Tab-separated table of C-alpha atoms in Angstrom:
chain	number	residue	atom	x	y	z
A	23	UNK	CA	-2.336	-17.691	-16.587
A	24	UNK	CA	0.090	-17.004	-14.524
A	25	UNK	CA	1.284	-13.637	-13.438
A	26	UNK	CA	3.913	-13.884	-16.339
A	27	UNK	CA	1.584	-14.898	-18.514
A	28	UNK	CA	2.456	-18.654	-17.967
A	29	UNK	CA	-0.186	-21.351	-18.100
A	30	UNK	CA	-0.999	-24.121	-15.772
A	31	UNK	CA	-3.703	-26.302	-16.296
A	32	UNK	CA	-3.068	-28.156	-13.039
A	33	UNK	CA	-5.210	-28.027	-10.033
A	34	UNK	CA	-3.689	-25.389	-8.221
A	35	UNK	CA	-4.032	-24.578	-4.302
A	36	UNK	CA	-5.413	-21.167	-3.012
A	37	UNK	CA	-3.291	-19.456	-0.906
A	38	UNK	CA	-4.125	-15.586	0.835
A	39	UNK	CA	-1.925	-12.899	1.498
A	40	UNK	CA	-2.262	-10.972	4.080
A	41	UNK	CA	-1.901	-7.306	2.453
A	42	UNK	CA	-1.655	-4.477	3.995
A	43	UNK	CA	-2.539	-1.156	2.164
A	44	UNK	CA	-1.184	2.160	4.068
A	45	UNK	CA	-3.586	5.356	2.906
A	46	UNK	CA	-0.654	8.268	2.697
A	47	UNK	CA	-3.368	11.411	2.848
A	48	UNK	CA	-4.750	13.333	5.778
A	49	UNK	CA	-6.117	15.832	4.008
A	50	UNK	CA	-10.192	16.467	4.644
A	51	UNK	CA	-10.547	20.249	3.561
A	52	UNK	CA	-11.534	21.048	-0.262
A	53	UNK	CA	-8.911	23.381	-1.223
A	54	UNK	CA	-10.299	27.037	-2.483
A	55	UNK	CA	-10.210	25.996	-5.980
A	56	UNK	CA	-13.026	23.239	-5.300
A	57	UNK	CA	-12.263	19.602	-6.014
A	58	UNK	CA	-12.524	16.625	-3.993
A	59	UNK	CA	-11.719	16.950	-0.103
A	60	UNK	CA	-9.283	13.817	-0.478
A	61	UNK	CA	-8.620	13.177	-4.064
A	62	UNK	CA	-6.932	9.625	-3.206
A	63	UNK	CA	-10.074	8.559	-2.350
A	64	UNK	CA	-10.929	7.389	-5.751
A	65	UNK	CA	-7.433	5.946	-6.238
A	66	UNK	CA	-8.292	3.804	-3.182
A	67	UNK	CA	-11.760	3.203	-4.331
A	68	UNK	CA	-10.475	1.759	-7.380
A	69	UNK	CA	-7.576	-0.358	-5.271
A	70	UNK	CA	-10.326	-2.090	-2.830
A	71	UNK	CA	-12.581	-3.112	-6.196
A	72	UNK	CA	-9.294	-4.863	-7.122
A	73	UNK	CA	-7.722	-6.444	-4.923
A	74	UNK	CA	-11.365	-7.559	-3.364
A	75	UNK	CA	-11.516	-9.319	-6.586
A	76	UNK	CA	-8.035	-10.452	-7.663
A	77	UNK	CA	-6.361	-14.406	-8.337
A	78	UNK	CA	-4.058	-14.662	-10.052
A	79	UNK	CA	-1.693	-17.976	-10.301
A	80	UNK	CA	1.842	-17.691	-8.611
A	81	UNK	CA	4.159	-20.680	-8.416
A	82	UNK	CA	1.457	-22.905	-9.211
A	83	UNK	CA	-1.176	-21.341	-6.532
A	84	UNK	CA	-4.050	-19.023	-6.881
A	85	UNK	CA	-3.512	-15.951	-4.815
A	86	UNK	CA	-5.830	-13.462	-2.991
A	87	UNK	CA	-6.037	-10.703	-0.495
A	88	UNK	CA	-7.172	-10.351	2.744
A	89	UNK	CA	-7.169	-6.630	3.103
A	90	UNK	CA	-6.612	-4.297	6.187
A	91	UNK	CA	-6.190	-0.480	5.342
A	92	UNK	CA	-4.976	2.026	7.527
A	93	UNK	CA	-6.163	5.595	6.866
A	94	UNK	CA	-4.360	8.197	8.772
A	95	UNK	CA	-7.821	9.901	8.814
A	96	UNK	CA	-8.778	7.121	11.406
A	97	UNK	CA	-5.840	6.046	12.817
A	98	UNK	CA	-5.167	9.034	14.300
A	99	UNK	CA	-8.698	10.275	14.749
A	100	UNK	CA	-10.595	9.941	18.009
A	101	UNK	CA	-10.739	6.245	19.008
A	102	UNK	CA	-8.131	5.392	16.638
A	103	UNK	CA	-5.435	2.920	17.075
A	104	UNK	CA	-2.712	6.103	16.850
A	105	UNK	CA	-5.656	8.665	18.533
A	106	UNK	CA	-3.927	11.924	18.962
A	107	UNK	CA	-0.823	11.459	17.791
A	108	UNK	CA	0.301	12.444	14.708
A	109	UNK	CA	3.325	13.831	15.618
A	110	UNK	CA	4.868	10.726	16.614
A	111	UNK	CA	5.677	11.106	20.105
A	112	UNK	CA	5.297	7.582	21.204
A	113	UNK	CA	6.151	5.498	18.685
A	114	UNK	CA	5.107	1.494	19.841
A	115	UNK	CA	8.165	0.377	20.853
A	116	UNK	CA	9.259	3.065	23.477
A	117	UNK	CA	5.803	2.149	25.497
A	118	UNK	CA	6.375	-0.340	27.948
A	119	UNK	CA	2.617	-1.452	28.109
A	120	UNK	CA	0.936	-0.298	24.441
A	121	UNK	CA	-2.692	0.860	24.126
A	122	UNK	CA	-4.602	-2.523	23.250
A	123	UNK	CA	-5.577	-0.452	19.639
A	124	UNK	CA	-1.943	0.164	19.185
A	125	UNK	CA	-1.322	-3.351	19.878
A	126	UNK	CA	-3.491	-4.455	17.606
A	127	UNK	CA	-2.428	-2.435	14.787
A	128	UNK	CA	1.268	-3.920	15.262
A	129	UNK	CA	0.072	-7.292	14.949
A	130	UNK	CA	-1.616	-6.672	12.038
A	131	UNK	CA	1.736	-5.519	10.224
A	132	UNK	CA	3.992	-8.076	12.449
A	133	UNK	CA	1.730	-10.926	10.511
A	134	UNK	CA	1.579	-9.041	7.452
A	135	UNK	CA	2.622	-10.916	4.181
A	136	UNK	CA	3.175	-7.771	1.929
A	137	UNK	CA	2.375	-3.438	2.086
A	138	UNK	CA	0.967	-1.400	-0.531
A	139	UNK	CA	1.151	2.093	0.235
A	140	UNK	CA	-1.106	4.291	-1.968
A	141	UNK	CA	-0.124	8.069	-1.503
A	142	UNK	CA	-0.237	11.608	-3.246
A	143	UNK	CA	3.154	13.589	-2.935
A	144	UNK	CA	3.372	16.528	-0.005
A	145	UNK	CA	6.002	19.289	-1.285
A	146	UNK	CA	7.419	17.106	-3.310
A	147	UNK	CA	7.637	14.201	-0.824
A	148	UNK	CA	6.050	11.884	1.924
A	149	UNK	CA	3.148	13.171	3.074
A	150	UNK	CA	4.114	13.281	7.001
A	151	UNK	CA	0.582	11.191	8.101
A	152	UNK	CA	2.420	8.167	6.259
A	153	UNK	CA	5.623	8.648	7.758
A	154	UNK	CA	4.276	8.972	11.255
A	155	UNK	CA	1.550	5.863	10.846
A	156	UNK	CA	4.246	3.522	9.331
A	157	UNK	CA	6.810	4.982	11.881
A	158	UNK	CA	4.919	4.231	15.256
A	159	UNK	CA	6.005	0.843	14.609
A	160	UNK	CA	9.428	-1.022	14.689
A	161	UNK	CA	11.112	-2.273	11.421
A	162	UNK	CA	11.334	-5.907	12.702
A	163	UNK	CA	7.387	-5.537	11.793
A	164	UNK	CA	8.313	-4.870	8.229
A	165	UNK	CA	11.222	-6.609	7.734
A	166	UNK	CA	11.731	-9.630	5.318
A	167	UNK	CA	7.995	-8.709	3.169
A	168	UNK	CA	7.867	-6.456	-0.065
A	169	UNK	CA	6.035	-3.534	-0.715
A	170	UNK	CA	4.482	-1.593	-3.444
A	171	UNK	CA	4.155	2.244	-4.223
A	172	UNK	CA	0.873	3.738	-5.774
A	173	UNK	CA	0.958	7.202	-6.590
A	174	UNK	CA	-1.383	9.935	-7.904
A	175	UNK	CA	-1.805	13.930	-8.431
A	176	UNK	CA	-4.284	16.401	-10.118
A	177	UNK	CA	-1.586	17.194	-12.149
A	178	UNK	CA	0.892	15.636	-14.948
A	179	UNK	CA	3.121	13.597	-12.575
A	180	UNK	CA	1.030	11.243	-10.628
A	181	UNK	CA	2.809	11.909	-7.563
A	182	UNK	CA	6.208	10.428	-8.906
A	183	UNK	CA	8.346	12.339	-6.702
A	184	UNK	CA	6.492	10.690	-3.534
A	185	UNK	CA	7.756	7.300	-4.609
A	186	UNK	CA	10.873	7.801	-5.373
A	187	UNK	CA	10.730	9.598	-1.748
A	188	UNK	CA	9.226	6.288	-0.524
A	189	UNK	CA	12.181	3.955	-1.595
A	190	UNK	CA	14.649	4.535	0.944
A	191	UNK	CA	12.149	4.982	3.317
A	192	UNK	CA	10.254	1.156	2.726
A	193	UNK	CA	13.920	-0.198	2.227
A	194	UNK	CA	15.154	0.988	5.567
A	195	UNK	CA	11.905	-0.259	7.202
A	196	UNK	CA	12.789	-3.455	5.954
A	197	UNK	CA	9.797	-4.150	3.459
A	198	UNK	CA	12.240	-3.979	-0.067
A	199	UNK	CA	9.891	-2.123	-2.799
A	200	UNK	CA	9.300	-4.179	-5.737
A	201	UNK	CA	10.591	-2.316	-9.148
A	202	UNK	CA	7.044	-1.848	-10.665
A	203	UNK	CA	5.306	1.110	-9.862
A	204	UNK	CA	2.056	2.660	-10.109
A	205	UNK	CA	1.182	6.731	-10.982
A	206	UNK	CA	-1.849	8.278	-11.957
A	207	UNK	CA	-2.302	11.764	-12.923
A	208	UNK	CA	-5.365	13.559	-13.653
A	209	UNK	CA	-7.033	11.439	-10.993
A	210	UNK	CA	-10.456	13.346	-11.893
A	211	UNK	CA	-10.104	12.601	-15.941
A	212	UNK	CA	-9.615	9.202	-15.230
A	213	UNK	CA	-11.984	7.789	-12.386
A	214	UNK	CA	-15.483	8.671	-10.958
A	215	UNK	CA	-15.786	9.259	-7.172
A	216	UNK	CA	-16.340	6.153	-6.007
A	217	UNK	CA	-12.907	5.037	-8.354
A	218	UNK	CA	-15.169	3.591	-11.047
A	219	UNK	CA	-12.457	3.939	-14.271
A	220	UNK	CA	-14.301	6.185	-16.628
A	221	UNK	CA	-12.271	4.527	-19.563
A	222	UNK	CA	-11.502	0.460	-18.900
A	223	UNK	CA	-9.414	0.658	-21.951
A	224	UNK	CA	-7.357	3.321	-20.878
A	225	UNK	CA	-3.660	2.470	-21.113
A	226	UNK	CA	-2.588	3.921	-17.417
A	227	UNK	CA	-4.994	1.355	-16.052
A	228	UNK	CA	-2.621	-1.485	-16.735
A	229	UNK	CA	0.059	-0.126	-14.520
A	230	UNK	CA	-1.721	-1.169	-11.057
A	231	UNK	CA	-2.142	-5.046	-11.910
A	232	UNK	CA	1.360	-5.260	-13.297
A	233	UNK	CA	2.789	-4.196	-10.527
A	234	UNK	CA	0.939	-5.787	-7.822
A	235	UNK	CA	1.847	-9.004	-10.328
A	236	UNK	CA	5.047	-8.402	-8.627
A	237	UNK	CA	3.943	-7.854	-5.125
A	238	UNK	CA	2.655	-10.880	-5.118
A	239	UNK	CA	5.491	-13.211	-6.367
A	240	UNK	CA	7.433	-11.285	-4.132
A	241	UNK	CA	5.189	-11.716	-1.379
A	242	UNK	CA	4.749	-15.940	-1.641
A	243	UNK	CA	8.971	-15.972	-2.327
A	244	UNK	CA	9.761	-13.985	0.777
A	245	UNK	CA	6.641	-15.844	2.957
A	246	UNK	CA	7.998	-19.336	1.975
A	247	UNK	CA	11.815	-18.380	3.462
A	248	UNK	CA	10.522	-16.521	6.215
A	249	UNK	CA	8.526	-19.992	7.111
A	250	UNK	CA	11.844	-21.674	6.618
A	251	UNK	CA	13.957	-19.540	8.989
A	252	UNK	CA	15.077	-16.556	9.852
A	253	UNK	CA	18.515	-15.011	7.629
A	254	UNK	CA	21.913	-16.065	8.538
A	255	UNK	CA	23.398	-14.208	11.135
């Protein structure tokens, strides 16, 4: 089946998409209360099992992911394509001659078929490590692709104020956000560390795949114009 449910029993090609999936957390301290040092870690855990093992049928092909995640953890660590510079001092395209890391990392989005950005809220909002990592980099990198928004919190809300947060943002990169959306609260009632669902049946479970259902007809619409040509002046 299709990701409307349609069927097609016709040989159907394989096609990849080149998804990129933007970690919006920094955080590496457990707070006083205890917990987990980065709660979002088993959100993401449960993202890479997946989309490492997702096809679904678009258009009459079978989709997949090739993965590359940026964790601001990383990125701007020590060796990091963004090393030291979290602040956003030199975004890309002010440097006349780019670290090669930096380069690389712009590539990877410039080639990019679609984002996901998986984030917790910060007072209410972005979480600044996600603003700065996405804006190093020029909106021609994002333009013309869709993104998604996956949320979470310890709490009741699943980090819903992030996203909505997140929609001007993605739009005015470029990379439109497609209407689904993904929130889970209580991260620790509903997945083990590693992001290992604790209940398969549960019925907050079924919002990830639905909307990345709509990433990725997004993502193969926009790809086949953007091979096409660019929008009319």
């Amino acid at each position: 089946d299709d990701v409307f449910g349609r069927t097609n029993d016709a040989a159907m090609a394989s096609k990849t998409l080149k998804t990129v999936v933007f970690i919006g957390s920094a955080k590496n301290i457990v707070p006083p209360w205890g917990g987990d040092s980065r709660l979002g870690d088993r959100i993401v855990g449960h993202v890479k099992s997946l989309l490492a093992t997702r096809q679904v049928a678009v258009g009459g092909d079978t989709i997949k992911h090739d993965v590359t995640y940026y964790d601001p953890i990383e990125v701007f660590g020590e060796g990091g394509a963004l090393a030291g510079d979290g602040e956003l001092r030199a975004p890309h395209f002010f440097l006349g001659q780019a670290p090669p890391a930096m380069d690389a990392m712009r590539d990877v989005l410039k080639a990019a078929d679609c984002f996901l950005i998986v984030t917790p809220e910060y007072n209410h909002s972005i979480p600044p490590a996600l603003a700065s990592m996405m804006g190093h980099f020029g909106g021609s990198n994002f333009s013309l692709k869709p993104s998604a928004i996956c949320t979470y919190s310890p709490g009741p809300w699943g980090g819903a104020r992030a996203a909505m947060a997140l929609r001007p943002f993605l739009s005015e990169l470029g990379c439109i956000p497609v209407s689904k959306l993904a929130h889970f609260p209580g991260v620790t009632d509903m997945f083990e560390a590693d992001g290992t669902p604790k209940d398969n049946e549960h019925r907050m479970l079924k919002q990830l795949p639905a909307m990345l259902g709509e990433l990725e007809w997004m993502a193969v619409a926009m790809k086949t114009q953007r091979e096409k040509g660019p929008p009319p002046a």
